[in-house]
Amino acid sequence: MGVSVPNISNANFSQFKGTTNKVAPSGTNAAYQSFTVSKATEFNFKINNTFTNVQILDQKNQVVAQIKSQTEAADASARLGPGTYTAVISQANKAAGVRDFSLDVSEKKNVLMTSGGAMLSATAQPPANGDSGVQKHNFNVVQGGTFTANMTLPNSRWALMGKDGKVVASSDTSTPDEQVDFFKKPTYKIDPGEYQMIIVPSSKLAAATPFQMSFVPRDPTLQAAGTSQESAISKTLREREARLQQWASEGSSTSTSA
């Protein structure tokens, strides 16, 4: 009976574990893990072990992704088309003996953001084997605007970064979003462009947890009732009501004669 080859397109998250009990072309201890992809997708590959190298090879033995960890976990991403691939996990130190390894594979979301907002749905994984559970996803903003942000994953942090590494929006969920007054939520002005969303789950996350991250358009002039600043729509309604009151008053005092 042959060994089944996992299809990583069937899950948002996959984890390969094993031992480096074979030999890589470089002469270091290594492991080989085959997997298939059934639909073109961008994936994140994360090695959770220190001083470990990973190469993702396609059907032609060409390297499509490469990772080199040092003193902590490291990651890389690659867009893979349908086919069979091989992950070569090798130790950076030739003198190192056989060791266990853990390689995480997750789908890298590519979120399209318009003036109507955006929604990211993903699954957070509990930290393990030195892996902090950090996620990275792409945000392509085609229409900018001012937004509030909501994330359903508690006790976590997030940041939206531009290509230049500048953070344009960030927050944490130490207080659940549903408990925060809408008018007290921070607003973020996000211009069109390509961004990367970084999500850091709680270090106390005990199990895989689905979550959603959303951006909701917000009128920056809208304020809570009783504040000194008046929103544009409130001003329009107030002026309309004043005109109606004036019209009603003038109409009631008008008399006609036969």
CSV table of C-alpha atoms in Angstrom, one decimal:
chain,number,residue,atom,x,y,z
A,1,MET,CA,0.0,0.0,0.0
A,2,GLY,CA,1.5,3.4,-1.0
A,3,VAL,CA,1.8,6.3,1.2
A,4,SER,CA,-1.0,8.9,0.6
A,5,VAL,CA,0.2,12.4,-0.4
A,6,PRO,CA,-1.8,15.2,1.3
A,7,ASN,CA,-3.6,17.8,-0.7
A,8,ILE,CA,-2.9,21.2,1.0
A,9,SER,CA,-5.7,22.8,-1.0
A,10,ASN,CA,-8.2,20.9,1.1
A,11,ALA,CA,-7.5,22.8,4.3
A,12,ASN,CA,-6.7,26.4,5.4
A,13,PHE,CA,-3.9,25.0,7.5
A,14,SER,CA,-1.7,21.9,7.3
A,15,GLN,CA,1.3,20.9,9.5
A,16,PHE,CA,4.0,18.4,8.5
A,17,LYS,CA,6.0,16.7,11.3
A,18,GLY,CA,8.8,14.2,11.1
A,19,THR,CA,12.5,13.7,11.7
A,20,THR,CA,15.5,14.6,9.6
A,21,ASN,CA,16.6,11.0,9.2
A,22,LYS,CA,17.6,11.2,5.5
A,23,VAL,CA,20.4,13.1,3.7
A,24,ALA,CA,20.1,16.2,1.7
A,25,PRO,CA,22.3,16.9,-1.4
A,26,SER,CA,24.3,19.2,0.8
A,27,GLY,CA,25.2,16.3,3.1
A,28,THR,CA,23.2,17.5,6.1
A,29,ASN,CA,20.5,15.5,7.8
A,30,ALA,CA,17.2,16.1,6.1
A,31,ALA,CA,13.5,15.0,5.6
A,32,TYR,CA,11.4,14.9,2.5
A,33,GLN,CA,7.7,15.7,2.5
A,34,SER,CA,5.5,15.4,-0.7
A,35,PHE,CA,2.2,17.2,-1.1
A,36,THR,CA,-0.2,18.1,-3.9
A,37,VAL,CA,-2.0,21.3,-4.8
A,38,SER,CA,-5.3,21.1,-6.7
A,39,LYS,CA,-5.9,24.8,-7.4
A,40,ALA,CA,-3.7,27.7,-7.8
A,41,THR,CA,-3.2,29.4,-4.4
A,42,GLU,CA,-0.7,31.4,-2.5
A,43,PHE,CA,0.6,29.7,0.6
A,44,ASN,CA,2.7,30.6,3.6
A,45,PHE,CA,5.4,28.1,4.6
A,46,LYS,CA,6.7,28.4,8.2
A,47,ILE,CA,9.5,26.3,9.7
A,48,ASN,CA,9.2,26.2,13.5
A,49,ASN,CA,12.7,24.9,14.2
A,50,THR,CA,15.9,26.9,14.6
A,51,PHE,CA,18.9,26.6,12.2
A,52,THR,CA,16.8,24.7,9.7
A,53,ASN,CA,16.6,25.2,5.9
A,54,VAL,CA,13.5,24.4,3.7
A,55,GLN,CA,13.2,24.3,0.0
A,56,ILE,CA,9.9,23.8,-1.8
A,57,LEU,CA,10.6,22.0,-5.1
A,58,ASP,CA,8.1,21.7,-8.1
A,59,GLN,CA,7.7,18.8,-10.5
A,60,LYS,CA,10.9,19.9,-12.3
A,61,ASN,CA,12.9,20.0,-9.1
A,62,GLN,CA,13.0,23.8,-9.4
A,63,VAL,CA,13.0,25.8,-6.1
A,64,VAL,CA,9.8,27.8,-5.8
A,65,ALA,CA,10.2,28.9,-2.2
A,66,GLN,CA,13.1,28.8,0.3
A,67,ILE,CA,13.4,29.4,4.0
A,68,LYS,CA,16.4,29.7,6.3
A,69,SER,CA,15.7,29.9,10.0
A,70,GLN,CA,18.3,31.1,12.5
A,71,THR,CA,17.5,31.5,16.2
A,72,GLU,CA,13.7,31.6,15.7
A,73,ALA,CA,10.9,30.5,13.4
A,74,ALA,CA,11.1,31.8,9.8
A,75,ASP,CA,8.6,31.9,6.9
A,76,ALA,CA,8.2,32.4,3.1
A,77,SER,CA,5.3,32.5,0.7
A,78,ALA,CA,4.8,31.2,-2.8
A,79,ARG,CA,2.0,31.0,-5.3
A,80,LEU,CA,1.7,27.3,-6.4
A,81,GLY,CA,-0.3,25.9,-9.3
A,82,PRO,CA,-1.9,22.5,-9.5
A,83,GLY,CA,0.7,19.6,-9.2
A,84,THR,CA,2.9,17.7,-6.8
A,85,TYR,CA,5.6,19.4,-4.8
A,86,THR,CA,8.3,18.3,-2.4
A,87,ALA,CA,9.5,20.1,0.8
A,88,VAL,CA,13.1,19.4,1.7
A,89,ILE,CA,13.7,20.1,5.3
A,90,SER,CA,17.4,20.1,6.1
A,91,GLN,CA,19.6,21.1,9.1
A,92,ALA,CA,21.8,24.1,8.6
A,93,ASN,CA,24.6,22.5,10.7
A,94,LYS,CA,26.2,19.4,9.2
A,95,ALA,CA,27.3,18.3,12.6
A,96,ALA,CA,23.8,18.2,14.0
A,97,GLY,CA,22.2,14.9,14.6
A,98,VAL,CA,18.7,13.7,13.7
A,99,ARG,CA,16.1,16.1,15.0
A,100,ASP,CA,12.3,16.5,14.9
A,101,PHE,CA,10.8,19.2,12.7
A,102,SER,CA,7.5,21.0,12.2
A,103,LEU,CA,6.5,22.8,9.0
A,104,ASP,CA,3.3,24.8,8.9
A,105,VAL,CA,1.5,25.5,5.6
A,106,SER,CA,-1.4,27.9,5.5
A,107,GLU,CA,-3.3,29.7,2.7
A,108,LYS,CA,-2.2,33.3,2.3
A,109,LYS,CA,-5.4,35.3,1.8
A,110,ASN,CA,-5.5,38.0,-0.9
A,111,VAL,CA,-8.2,40.4,0.2
A,112,LEU,CA,-9.7,43.1,-2.1
A,113,MET,CA,-10.6,46.3,-0.3
A,114,THR,CA,-13.0,48.9,-1.8
A,115,SER,CA,-14.7,52.0,-0.4
A,116,GLY,CA,-17.3,49.5,1.0
A,117,GLY,CA,-14.7,47.9,3.2
A,118,ALA,CA,-13.2,44.4,3.3
A,119,MET,CA,-13.4,41.1,5.1
A,120,LEU,CA,-10.7,38.5,6.0
A,121,SER,CA,-11.7,35.1,7.2
A,122,ALA,CA,-9.0,32.8,8.5
A,123,THR,CA,-8.1,30.4,11.3
A,124,ALA,CA,-5.6,31.2,14.1
A,125,GLN,CA,-3.4,28.3,15.3
A,126,PRO,CA,-2.2,27.9,18.9
A,127,PRO,CA,1.5,28.7,19.3
A,128,ALA,CA,3.7,25.6,19.4
A,129,ASN,CA,7.3,24.5,19.0
A,130,GLY,CA,8.6,28.1,19.1
A,131,ASP,CA,5.9,29.2,16.5
A,132,SER,CA,4.2,32.4,17.6
A,133,GLY,CA,1.2,31.8,15.3
A,134,VAL,CA,1.8,35.1,13.4
A,135,GLN,CA,-0.1,35.3,10.1
A,136,LYS,CA,0.5,37.4,7.0
A,137,HIS,CA,-2.1,38.2,4.4
A,138,ASN,CA,-2.2,40.5,1.4
A,139,PHE,CA,-4.6,43.5,1.2
A,140,ASN,CA,-5.1,45.1,-2.2
A,141,VAL,CA,-6.9,48.5,-1.6
A,142,VAL,CA,-8.5,49.6,-4.9
A,143,GLN,CA,-10.6,52.3,-3.3
A,144,GLY,CA,-9.5,54.1,-0.2
A,145,GLY,CA,-11.4,55.8,2.5
A,146,THR,CA,-11.8,56.1,6.3
A,147,PHE,CA,-12.6,52.9,8.2
A,148,THR,CA,-13.1,51.4,11.6
A,149,ALA,CA,-11.8,47.9,12.2
A,150,ASN,CA,-13.3,44.8,13.8
A,151,MET,CA,-11.6,41.5,14.7
A,152,THR,CA,-13.3,38.7,16.4
A,153,LEU,CA,-10.2,37.0,17.7
A,154,PRO,CA,-9.8,38.1,21.4
A,155,ASN,CA,-6.6,39.2,23.1
A,156,SER,CA,-4.7,39.5,19.8
A,157,ARG,CA,-2.8,42.2,17.9
A,158,TRP,CA,-2.9,43.3,14.3
A,159,ALA,CA,-1.2,45.8,12.0
A,160,LEU,CA,-1.7,46.8,8.3
A,161,MET,CA,1.6,47.7,6.7
A,162,GLY,CA,2.5,49.3,3.4
A,163,LYS,CA,5.2,48.1,1.0
A,164,ASP,CA,7.6,50.6,2.7
A,165,GLY,CA,7.0,49.0,6.1
A,166,LYS,CA,5.0,51.9,7.4
A,167,VAL,CA,2.1,50.9,9.6
A,168,VAL,CA,-1.1,52.6,8.5
A,169,ALA,CA,-3.5,50.9,11.0
A,170,SER,CA,-3.0,48.8,14.1
A,171,SER,CA,-4.8,47.8,17.2
A,172,ASP,CA,-5.4,45.0,19.7
A,173,THR,CA,-8.5,43.1,20.9
A,174,SER,CA,-7.8,43.1,24.7
A,175,THR,CA,-11.4,44.5,24.9
A,176,PRO,CA,-13.9,42.7,22.6
A,177,ASP,CA,-15.1,44.8,19.7
A,178,GLU,CA,-18.8,44.4,20.7
A,179,GLN,CA,-18.0,46.1,24.0
A,180,VAL,CA,-16.4,49.2,22.4
A,181,ASP,CA,-18.7,52.2,21.8
A,182,PHE,CA,-18.9,52.7,18.0
A,183,PHE,CA,-18.2,56.4,18.4
A,184,LYS,CA,-15.1,55.7,20.4
A,185,LYS,CA,-13.5,53.3,18.0
A,186,PRO,CA,-10.4,54.6,16.2
A,187,THR,CA,-10.7,55.4,12.5
A,188,TYR,CA,-8.0,54.7,9.9
A,189,LYS,CA,-7.5,56.6,6.6
A,190,ILE,CA,-6.3,54.0,4.1
A,191,ASP,CA,-5.2,55.0,0.6
A,192,PRO,CA,-5.2,52.8,-2.5
A,193,GLY,CA,-2.2,50.5,-2.7
A,194,GLU,CA,-0.8,47.1,-1.7
A,195,TYR,CA,-0.6,46.3,2.0
A,196,GLN,CA,0.3,43.3,4.2
A,197,MET,CA,-1.9,42.4,7.2
A,198,ILE,CA,0.1,41.0,10.2
A,199,ILE,CA,-2.0,39.2,12.8
A,200,VAL,CA,-0.5,38.0,16.1
A,201,PRO,CA,-2.9,35.7,18.1
A,202,SER,CA,-2.8,35.4,21.8
A,203,SER,CA,0.0,33.3,23.3
A,204,LYS,CA,-2.6,31.6,25.4
A,205,LEU,CA,-4.7,30.4,22.4
A,206,ALA,CA,-5.5,26.7,23.2
A,207,ALA,CA,-7.0,25.4,19.9
A,208,ALA,CA,-7.5,26.3,16.3
A,209,THR,CA,-9.9,29.2,16.2
A,210,PRO,CA,-11.7,30.6,13.1
A,211,PHE,CA,-11.9,34.4,13.1
A,212,GLN,CA,-12.9,37.4,10.9
A,213,MET,CA,-11.1,40.7,10.4
A,214,SER,CA,-13.2,43.4,8.8
A,215,PHE,CA,-12.9,47.1,7.8
A,216,VAL,CA,-16.1,49.1,7.8
A,217,PRO,CA,-16.5,52.5,6.1
A,218,ARG,CA,-16.9,55.4,8.6
A,219,ASP,CA,-18.0,59.0,8.0
A,220,PRO,CA,-15.2,60.8,9.9
A,221,THR,CA,-17.6,63.7,10.7
A,222,LEU,CA,-20.1,61.4,12.4
A,223,GLN,CA,-20.2,61.9,16.2
A,224,ALA,CA,-22.3,60.6,19.1
A,225,ALA,CA,-25.4,62.5,20.1
A,226,GLY,CA,-24.7,65.4,22.4
A,227,THR,CA,-21.2,66.3,21.0
A,228,SER,CA,-20.4,69.7,19.6
A,229,GLN,CA,-19.5,68.4,16.2
A,230,GLU,CA,-22.4,67.9,13.7
A,231,SER,CA,-22.3,65.3,10.9
A,232,ALA,CA,-23.2,66.3,7.4
A,233,ILE,CA,-26.4,64.2,7.3
A,234,SER,CA,-27.5,65.5,10.7
A,235,LYS,CA,-27.0,69.1,9.4
A,236,THR,CA,-29.1,68.3,6.3
A,237,LEU,CA,-31.9,66.7,8.3
A,238,ARG,CA,-31.9,69.6,10.8
A,239,GLU,CA,-32.1,72.3,8.1
A,240,ARG,CA,-34.9,70.3,6.3
A,241,GLU,CA,-36.9,70.1,9.6
A,242,ALA,CA,-36.5,73.9,10.1
A,243,ARG,CA,-37.8,74.6,6.6
A,244,LEU,CA,-40.8,72.3,7.2
A,245,GLN,CA,-41.6,74.0,10.5
A,246,GLN,CA,-41.3,77.4,8.8
A,247,TRP,CA,-43.6,76.4,6.0
A,248,ALA,CA,-46.2,74.9,8.4
A,249,SER,CA,-46.1,78.1,10.5
A,250,GLU,CA,-46.6,80.4,7.4
A,251,GLY,CA,-49.3,78.2,6.1
A,252,SER,CA,-51.4,78.2,9.3
A,253,SER,CA,-51.4,82.0,9.5
A,254,THR,CA,-52.5,82.5,5.9
A,255,SER,CA,-56.2,83.4,5.4
A,256,THR,CA,-58.4,83.5,2.3
A,257,SER,CA,-61.5,85.5,1.6
A,258,ALA,CA,-64.4,84.6,-0.7
